[in-house]
PDB file of C-alpha atoms in Angstrom:
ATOM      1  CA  UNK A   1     -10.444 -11.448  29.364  1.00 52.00           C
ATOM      2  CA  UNK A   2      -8.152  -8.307  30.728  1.00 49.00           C
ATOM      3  CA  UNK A   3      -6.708  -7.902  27.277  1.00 47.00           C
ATOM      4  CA  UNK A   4     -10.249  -8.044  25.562  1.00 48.00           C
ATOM      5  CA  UNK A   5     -11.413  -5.110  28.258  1.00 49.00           C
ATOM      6  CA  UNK A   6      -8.699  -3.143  27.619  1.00 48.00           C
ATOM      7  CA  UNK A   7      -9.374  -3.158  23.790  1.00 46.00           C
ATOM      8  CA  UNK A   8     -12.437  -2.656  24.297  1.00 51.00           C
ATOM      9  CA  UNK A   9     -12.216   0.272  26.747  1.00 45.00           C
ATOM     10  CA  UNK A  10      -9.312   1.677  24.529  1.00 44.00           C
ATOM     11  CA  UNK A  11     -11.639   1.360  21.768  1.00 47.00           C
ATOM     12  CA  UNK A  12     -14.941   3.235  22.724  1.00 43.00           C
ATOM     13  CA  UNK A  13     -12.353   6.350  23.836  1.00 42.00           C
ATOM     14  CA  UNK A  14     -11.049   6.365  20.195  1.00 46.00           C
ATOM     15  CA  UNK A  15     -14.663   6.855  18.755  1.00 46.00           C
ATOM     16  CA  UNK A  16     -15.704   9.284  21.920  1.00 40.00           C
ATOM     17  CA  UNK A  17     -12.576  11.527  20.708  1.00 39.00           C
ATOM     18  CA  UNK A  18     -13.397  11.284  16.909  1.00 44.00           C
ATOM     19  CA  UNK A  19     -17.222  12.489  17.630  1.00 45.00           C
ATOM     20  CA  UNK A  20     -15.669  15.753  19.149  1.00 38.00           C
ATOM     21  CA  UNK A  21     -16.794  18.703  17.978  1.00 39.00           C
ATOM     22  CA  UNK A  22     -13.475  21.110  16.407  1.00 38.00           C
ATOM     23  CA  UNK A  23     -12.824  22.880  19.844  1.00 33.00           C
ATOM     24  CA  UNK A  24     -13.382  26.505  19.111  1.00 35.00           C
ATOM     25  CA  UNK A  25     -12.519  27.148  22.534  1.00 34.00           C
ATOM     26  CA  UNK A  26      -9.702  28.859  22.665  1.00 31.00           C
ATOM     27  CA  UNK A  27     -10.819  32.058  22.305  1.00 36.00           C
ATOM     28  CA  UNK A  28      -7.941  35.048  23.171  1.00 37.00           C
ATOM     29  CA  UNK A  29      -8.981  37.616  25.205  1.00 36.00           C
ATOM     30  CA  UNK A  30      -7.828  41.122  25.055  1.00 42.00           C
ATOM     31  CA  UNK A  31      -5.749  40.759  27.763  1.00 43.00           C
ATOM     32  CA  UNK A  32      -4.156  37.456  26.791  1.00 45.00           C
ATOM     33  CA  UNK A  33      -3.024  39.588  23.825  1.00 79.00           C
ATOM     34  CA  UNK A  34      -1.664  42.475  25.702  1.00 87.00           C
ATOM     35  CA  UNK A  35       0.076  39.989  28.102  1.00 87.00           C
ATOM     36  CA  UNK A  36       1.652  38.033  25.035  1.00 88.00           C
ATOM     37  CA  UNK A  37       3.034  41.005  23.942  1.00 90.00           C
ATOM     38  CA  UNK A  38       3.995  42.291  26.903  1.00 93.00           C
ATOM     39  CA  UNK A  39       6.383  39.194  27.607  1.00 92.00           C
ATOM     40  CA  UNK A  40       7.550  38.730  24.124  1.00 92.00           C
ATOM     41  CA  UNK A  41       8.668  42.783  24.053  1.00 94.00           C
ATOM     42  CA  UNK A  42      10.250  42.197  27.150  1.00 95.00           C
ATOM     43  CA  UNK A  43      12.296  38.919  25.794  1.00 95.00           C
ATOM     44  CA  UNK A  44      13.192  40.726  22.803  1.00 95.00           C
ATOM     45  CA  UNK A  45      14.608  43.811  24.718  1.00 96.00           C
ATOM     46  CA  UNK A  46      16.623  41.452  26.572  1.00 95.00           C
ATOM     47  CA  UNK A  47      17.824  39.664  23.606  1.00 96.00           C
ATOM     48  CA  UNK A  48      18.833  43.005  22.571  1.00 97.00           C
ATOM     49  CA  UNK A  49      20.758  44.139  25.842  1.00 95.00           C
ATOM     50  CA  UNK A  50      22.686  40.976  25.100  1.00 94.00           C
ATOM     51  CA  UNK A  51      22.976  40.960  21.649  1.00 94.00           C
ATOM     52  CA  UNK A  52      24.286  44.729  22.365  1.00 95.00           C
ATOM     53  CA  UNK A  53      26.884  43.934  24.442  1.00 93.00           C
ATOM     54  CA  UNK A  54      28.585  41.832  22.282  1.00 92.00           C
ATOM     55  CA  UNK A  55      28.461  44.771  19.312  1.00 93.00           C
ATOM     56  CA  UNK A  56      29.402  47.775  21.478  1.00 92.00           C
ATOM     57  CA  UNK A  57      32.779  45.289  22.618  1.00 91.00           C
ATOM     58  CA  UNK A  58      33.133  44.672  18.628  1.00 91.00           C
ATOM     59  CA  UNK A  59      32.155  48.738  17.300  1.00 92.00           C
ATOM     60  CA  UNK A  60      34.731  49.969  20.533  1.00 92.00           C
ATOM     61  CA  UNK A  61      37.574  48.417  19.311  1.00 92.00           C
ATOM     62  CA  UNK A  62      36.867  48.761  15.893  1.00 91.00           C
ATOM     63  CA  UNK A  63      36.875  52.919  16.822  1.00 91.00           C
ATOM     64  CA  UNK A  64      40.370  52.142  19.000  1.00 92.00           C
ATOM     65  CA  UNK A  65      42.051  53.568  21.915  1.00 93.00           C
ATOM     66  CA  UNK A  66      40.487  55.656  24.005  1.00 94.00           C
ATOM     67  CA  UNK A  67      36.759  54.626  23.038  1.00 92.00           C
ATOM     68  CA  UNK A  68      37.871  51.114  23.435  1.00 92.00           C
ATOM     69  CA  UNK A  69      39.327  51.442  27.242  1.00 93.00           C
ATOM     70  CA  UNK A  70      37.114  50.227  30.058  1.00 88.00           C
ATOM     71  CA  UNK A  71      37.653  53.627  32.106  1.00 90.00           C
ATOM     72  CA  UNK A  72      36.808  56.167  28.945  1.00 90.00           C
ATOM     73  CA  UNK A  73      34.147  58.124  30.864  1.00 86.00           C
ATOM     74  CA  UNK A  74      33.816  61.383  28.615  1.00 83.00           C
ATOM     75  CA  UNK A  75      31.704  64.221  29.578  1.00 79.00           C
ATOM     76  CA  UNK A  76      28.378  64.677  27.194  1.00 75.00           C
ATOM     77  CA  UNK A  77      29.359  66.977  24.442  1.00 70.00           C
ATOM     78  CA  UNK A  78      26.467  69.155  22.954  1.00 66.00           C
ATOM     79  CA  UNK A  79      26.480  67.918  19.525  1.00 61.00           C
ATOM     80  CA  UNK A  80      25.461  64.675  20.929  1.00 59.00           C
ATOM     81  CA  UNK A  81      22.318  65.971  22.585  1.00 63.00           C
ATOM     82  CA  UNK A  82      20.174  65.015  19.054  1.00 68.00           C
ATOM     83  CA  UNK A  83      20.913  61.052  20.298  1.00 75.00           C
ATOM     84  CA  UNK A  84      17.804  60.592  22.911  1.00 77.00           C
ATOM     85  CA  UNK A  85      18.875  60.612  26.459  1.00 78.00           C
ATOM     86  CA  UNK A  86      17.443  57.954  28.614  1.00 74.00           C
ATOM     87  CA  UNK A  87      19.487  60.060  31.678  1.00 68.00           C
ATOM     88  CA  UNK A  88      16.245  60.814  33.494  1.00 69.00           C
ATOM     89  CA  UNK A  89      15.684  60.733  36.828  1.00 79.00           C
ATOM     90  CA  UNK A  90      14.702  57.074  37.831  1.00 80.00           C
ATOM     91  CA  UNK A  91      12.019  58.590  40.144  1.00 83.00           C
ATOM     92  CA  UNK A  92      10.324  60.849  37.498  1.00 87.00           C
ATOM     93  CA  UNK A  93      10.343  58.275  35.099  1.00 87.00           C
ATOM     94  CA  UNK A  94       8.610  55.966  37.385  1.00 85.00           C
ATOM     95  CA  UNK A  95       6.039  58.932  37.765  1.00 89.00           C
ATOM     96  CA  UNK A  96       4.725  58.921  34.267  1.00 91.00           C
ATOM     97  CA  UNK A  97       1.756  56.837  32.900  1.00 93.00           C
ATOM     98  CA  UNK A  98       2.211  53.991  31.445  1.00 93.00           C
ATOM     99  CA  UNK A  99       0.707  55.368  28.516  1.00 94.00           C
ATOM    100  CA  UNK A 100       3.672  58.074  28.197  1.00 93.00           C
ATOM    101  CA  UNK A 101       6.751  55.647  29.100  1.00 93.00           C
ATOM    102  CA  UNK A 102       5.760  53.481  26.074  1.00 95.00           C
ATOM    103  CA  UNK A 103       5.578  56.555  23.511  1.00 94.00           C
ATOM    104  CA  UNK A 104       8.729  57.612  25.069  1.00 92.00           C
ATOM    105  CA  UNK A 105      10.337  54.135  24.606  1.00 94.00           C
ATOM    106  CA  UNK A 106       8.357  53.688  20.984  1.00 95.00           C
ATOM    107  CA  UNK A 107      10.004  57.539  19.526  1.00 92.00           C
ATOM    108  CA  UNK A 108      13.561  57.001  21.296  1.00 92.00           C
ATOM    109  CA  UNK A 109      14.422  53.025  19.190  1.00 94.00           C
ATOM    110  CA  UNK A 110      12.632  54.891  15.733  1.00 92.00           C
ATOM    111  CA  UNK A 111      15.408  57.559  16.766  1.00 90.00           C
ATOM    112  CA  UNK A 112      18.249  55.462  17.972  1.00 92.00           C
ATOM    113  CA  UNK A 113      17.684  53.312  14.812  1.00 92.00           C
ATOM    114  CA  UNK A 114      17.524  55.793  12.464  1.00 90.00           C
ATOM    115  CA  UNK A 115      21.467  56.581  13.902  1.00 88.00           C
ATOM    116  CA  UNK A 116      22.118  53.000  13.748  1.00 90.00           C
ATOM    117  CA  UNK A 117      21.231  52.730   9.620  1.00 89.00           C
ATOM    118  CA  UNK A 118      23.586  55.740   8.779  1.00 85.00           C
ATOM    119  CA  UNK A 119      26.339  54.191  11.236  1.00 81.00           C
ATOM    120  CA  UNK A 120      25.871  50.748   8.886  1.00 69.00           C
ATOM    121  CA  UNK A 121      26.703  52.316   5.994  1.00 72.00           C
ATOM    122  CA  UNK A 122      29.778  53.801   7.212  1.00 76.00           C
ATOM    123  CA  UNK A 123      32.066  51.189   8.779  1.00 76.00           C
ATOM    124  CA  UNK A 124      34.329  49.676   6.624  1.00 73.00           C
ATOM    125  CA  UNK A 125      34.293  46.451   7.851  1.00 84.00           C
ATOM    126  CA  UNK A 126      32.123  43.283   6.574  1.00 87.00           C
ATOM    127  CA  UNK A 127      31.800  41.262   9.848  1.00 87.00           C
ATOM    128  CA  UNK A 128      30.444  44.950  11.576  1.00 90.00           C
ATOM    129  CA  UNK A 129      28.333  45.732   8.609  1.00 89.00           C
ATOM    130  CA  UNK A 130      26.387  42.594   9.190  1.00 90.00           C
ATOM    131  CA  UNK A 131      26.435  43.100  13.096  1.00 91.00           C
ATOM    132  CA  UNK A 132      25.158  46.347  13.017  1.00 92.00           C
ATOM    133  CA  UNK A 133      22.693  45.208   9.765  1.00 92.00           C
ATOM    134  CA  UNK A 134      21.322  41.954  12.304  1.00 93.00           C
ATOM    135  CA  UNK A 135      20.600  44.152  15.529  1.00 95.00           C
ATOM    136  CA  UNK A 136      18.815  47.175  13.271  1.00 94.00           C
ATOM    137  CA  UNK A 137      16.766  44.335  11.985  1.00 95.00           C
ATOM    138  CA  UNK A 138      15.974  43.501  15.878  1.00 95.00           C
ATOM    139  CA  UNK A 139      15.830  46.975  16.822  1.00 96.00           C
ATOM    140  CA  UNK A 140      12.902  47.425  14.080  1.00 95.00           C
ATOM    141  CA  UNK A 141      11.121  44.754  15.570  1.00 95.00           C
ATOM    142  CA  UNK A 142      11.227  46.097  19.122  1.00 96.00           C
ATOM    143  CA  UNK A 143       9.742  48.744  18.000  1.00 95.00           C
ATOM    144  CA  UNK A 144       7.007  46.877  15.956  1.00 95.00           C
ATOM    145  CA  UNK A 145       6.841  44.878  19.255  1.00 95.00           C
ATOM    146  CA  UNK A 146       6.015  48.095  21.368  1.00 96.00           C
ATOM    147  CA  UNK A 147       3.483  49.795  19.025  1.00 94.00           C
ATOM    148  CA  UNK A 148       1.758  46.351  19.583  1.00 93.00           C
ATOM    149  CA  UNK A 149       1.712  46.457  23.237  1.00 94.00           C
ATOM    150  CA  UNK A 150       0.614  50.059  22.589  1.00 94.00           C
ATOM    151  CA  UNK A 151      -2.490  49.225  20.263  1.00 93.00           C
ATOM    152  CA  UNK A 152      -3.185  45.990  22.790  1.00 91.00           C
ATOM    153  CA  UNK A 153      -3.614  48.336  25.825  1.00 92.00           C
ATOM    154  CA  UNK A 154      -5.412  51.057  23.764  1.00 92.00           C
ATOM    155  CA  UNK A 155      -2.598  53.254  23.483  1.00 93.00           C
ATOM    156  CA  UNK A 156      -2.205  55.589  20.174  1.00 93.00           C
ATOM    157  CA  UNK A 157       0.948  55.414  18.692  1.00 91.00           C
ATOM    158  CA  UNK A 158       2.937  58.617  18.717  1.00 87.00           C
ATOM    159  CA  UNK A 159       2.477  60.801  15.592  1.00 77.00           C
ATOM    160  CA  UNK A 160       4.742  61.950  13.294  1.00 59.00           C
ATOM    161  CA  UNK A 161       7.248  60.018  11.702  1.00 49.00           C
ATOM    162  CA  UNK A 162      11.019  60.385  13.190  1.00 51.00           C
ATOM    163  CA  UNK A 163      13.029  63.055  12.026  1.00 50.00           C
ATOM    164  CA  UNK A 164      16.183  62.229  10.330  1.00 47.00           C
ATOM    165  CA  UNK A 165      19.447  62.195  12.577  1.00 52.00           C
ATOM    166  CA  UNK A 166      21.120  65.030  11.326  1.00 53.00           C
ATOM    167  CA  UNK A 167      18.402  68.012  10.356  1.00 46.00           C
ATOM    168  CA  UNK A 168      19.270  70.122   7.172  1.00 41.00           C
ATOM    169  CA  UNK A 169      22.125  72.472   7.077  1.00 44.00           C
ATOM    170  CA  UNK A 170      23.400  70.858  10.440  1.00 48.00           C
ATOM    171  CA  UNK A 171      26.813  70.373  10.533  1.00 53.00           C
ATOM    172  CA  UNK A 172      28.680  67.210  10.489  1.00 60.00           C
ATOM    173  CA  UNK A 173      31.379  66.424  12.899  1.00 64.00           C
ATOM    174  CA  UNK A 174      34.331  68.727  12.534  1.00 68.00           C
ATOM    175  CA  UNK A 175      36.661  65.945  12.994  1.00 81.00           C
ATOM    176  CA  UNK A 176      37.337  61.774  13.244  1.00 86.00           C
ATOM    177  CA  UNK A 177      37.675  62.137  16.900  1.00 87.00           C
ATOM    178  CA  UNK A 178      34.049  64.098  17.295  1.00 85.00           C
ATOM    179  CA  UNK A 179      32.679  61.478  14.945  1.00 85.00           C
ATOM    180  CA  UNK A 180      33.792  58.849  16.716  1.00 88.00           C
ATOM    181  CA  UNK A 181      32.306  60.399  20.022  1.00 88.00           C
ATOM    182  CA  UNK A 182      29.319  60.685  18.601  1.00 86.00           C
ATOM    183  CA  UNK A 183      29.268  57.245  17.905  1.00 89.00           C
ATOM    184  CA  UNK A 184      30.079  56.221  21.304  1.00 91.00           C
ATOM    185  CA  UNK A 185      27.610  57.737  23.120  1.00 89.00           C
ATOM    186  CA  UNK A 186      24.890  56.394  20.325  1.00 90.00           C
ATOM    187  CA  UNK A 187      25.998  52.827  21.740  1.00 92.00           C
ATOM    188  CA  UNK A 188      26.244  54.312  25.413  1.00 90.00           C
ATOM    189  CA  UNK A 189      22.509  55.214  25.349  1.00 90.00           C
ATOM    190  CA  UNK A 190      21.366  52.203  23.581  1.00 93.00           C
ATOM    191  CA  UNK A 191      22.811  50.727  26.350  1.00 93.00           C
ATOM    192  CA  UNK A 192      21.070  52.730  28.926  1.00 91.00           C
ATOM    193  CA  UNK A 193      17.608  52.557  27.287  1.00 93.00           C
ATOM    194  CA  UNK A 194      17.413  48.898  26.993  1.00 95.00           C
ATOM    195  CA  UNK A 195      18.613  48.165  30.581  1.00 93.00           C
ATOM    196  CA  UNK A 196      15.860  50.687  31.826  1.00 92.00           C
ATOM    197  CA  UNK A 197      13.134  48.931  28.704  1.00 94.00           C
ATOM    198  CA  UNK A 198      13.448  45.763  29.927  1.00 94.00           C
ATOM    199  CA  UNK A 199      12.759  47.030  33.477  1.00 92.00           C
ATOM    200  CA  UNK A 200       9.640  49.014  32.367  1.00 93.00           C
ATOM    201  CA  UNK A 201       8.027  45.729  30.663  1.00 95.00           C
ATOM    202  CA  UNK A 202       8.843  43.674  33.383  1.00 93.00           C
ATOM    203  CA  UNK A 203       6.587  45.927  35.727  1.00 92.00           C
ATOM    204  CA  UNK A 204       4.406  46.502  32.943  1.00 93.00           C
ATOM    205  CA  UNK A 205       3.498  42.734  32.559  1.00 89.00           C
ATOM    206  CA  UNK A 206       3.183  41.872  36.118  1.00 89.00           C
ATOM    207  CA  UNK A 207       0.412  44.962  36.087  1.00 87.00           C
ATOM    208  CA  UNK A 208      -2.047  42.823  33.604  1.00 82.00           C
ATOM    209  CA  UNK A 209      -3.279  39.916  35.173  1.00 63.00           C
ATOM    210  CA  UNK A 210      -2.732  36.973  33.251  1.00 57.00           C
ATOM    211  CA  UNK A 211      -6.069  35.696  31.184  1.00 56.00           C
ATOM    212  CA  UNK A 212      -7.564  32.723  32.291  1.00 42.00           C
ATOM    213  CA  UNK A 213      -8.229  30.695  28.921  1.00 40.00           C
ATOM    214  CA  UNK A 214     -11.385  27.775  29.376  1.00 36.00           C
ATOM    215  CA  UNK A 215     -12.121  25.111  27.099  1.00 38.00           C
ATOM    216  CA  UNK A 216     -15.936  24.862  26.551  1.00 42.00           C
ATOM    217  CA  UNK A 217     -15.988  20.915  25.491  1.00 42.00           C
ATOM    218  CA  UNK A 218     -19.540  19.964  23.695  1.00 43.00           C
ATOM    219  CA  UNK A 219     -19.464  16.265  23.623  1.00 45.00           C
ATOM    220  CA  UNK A 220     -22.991  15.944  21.078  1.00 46.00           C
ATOM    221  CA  UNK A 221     -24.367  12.701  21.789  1.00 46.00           C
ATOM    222  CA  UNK A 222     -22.052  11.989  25.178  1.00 38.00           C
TER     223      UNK A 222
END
């Protein structure tokens, strides 16, 4: 009957499956990994840009009037030039090897978040403390996530561990107003180096090829 070939059809497939071999097949390639984390360094730097935005809105007004006004363009002030600068020009970054863009990216977040940690311990505020505490904790893991796009294209990491933001004997800001500069432009480069990050990895992963992944099925006594 139709019923009794279906069974038995449905049957046979159920023992065909269960005589599989475990399919070792899917076997990674080197470029699958450097693809991976390619894409997943570029998610998390966008997850970051956002996640940003909503913290430098919260930090802003938490510093007041004029850091918090939408048309406080200040001028650069020397003391600030130990943050990393991401103001390079767009076409000479583009220039540089892949290879150097990464180890620039990789030193400026251990920089940036070595600010970020001393700026956590300093506001006096509960619901900022655990702002700033959740995106260092993201921060650290983009830059986990680019030493591993590093090590999956070959790259060395950079050496030397970073320095700590304010070298001995350097003075701190003079006054609340300085400090509070100096925080602002901390959050202003953040800003800049994420929005030109996530640019960089999106070029960066449509450069590797995607891999192409094949199942080798061995169907013993098929």
């Amino acid at each position: 009957s139709p019923t009794g070939d279906s069974w038995g059809i449905f049957t046979f497939l159920c023992a065909a499956l269960c005589n599989l071999p475990a399919l070792p097949a899917l076997n990674c390639s080197e470029e699958l990994g450097a693809g991976q984390s390619i894409q997943q360094t570029y998610d998390l730097t966008r997850y970051l840009e956002h996640q940003l935005r909503t913290l430098a809105g919260t930090y802003l007004n938490y510093l007041g009037p004029p850091f918090n006004e939408p048309d406080f363009n200040p001028p650069r002030l020397a003391r600030a030039e130990r943050v990393p600068s991401a103001t390079v020009d767009l076409d000479l970054w583009r220039g540089l090897t892949d290879n150097a863009r990464l180890a620039a990216n990789y030193r400026a977040y251990s920089r940036l978040l070595c600010y970020l940690r001393v700026l956590d311990g300093q506001v006096g505020t509960a619901e900022l403390r655990h702002r700033l505490a959740h995106f260092c904790a993201s921060l650290q893991g983009l830059v986990l996530s680019i030493g591993g796009v590093m090590s999956s294209l070959g790259y060395p990491l950079p050496a030397g561990p970073a320095g700590p933001p304010t070298p001995p004997g350097a003075p701190a800001a003079p006054n609340d107003f300085l400090k509070k500069m100096d925080d602002f432009w901390l959050l202003k480069e953040l800003q800049t180096w994420l929005w030109r990050s996530a640019k960089d990895f999106n070029r960066l992963k449509k450069k590797v090829p995607p891999a192409v992944v094949t199942l080798r099925l061995e169907a013993r006594g098929f």
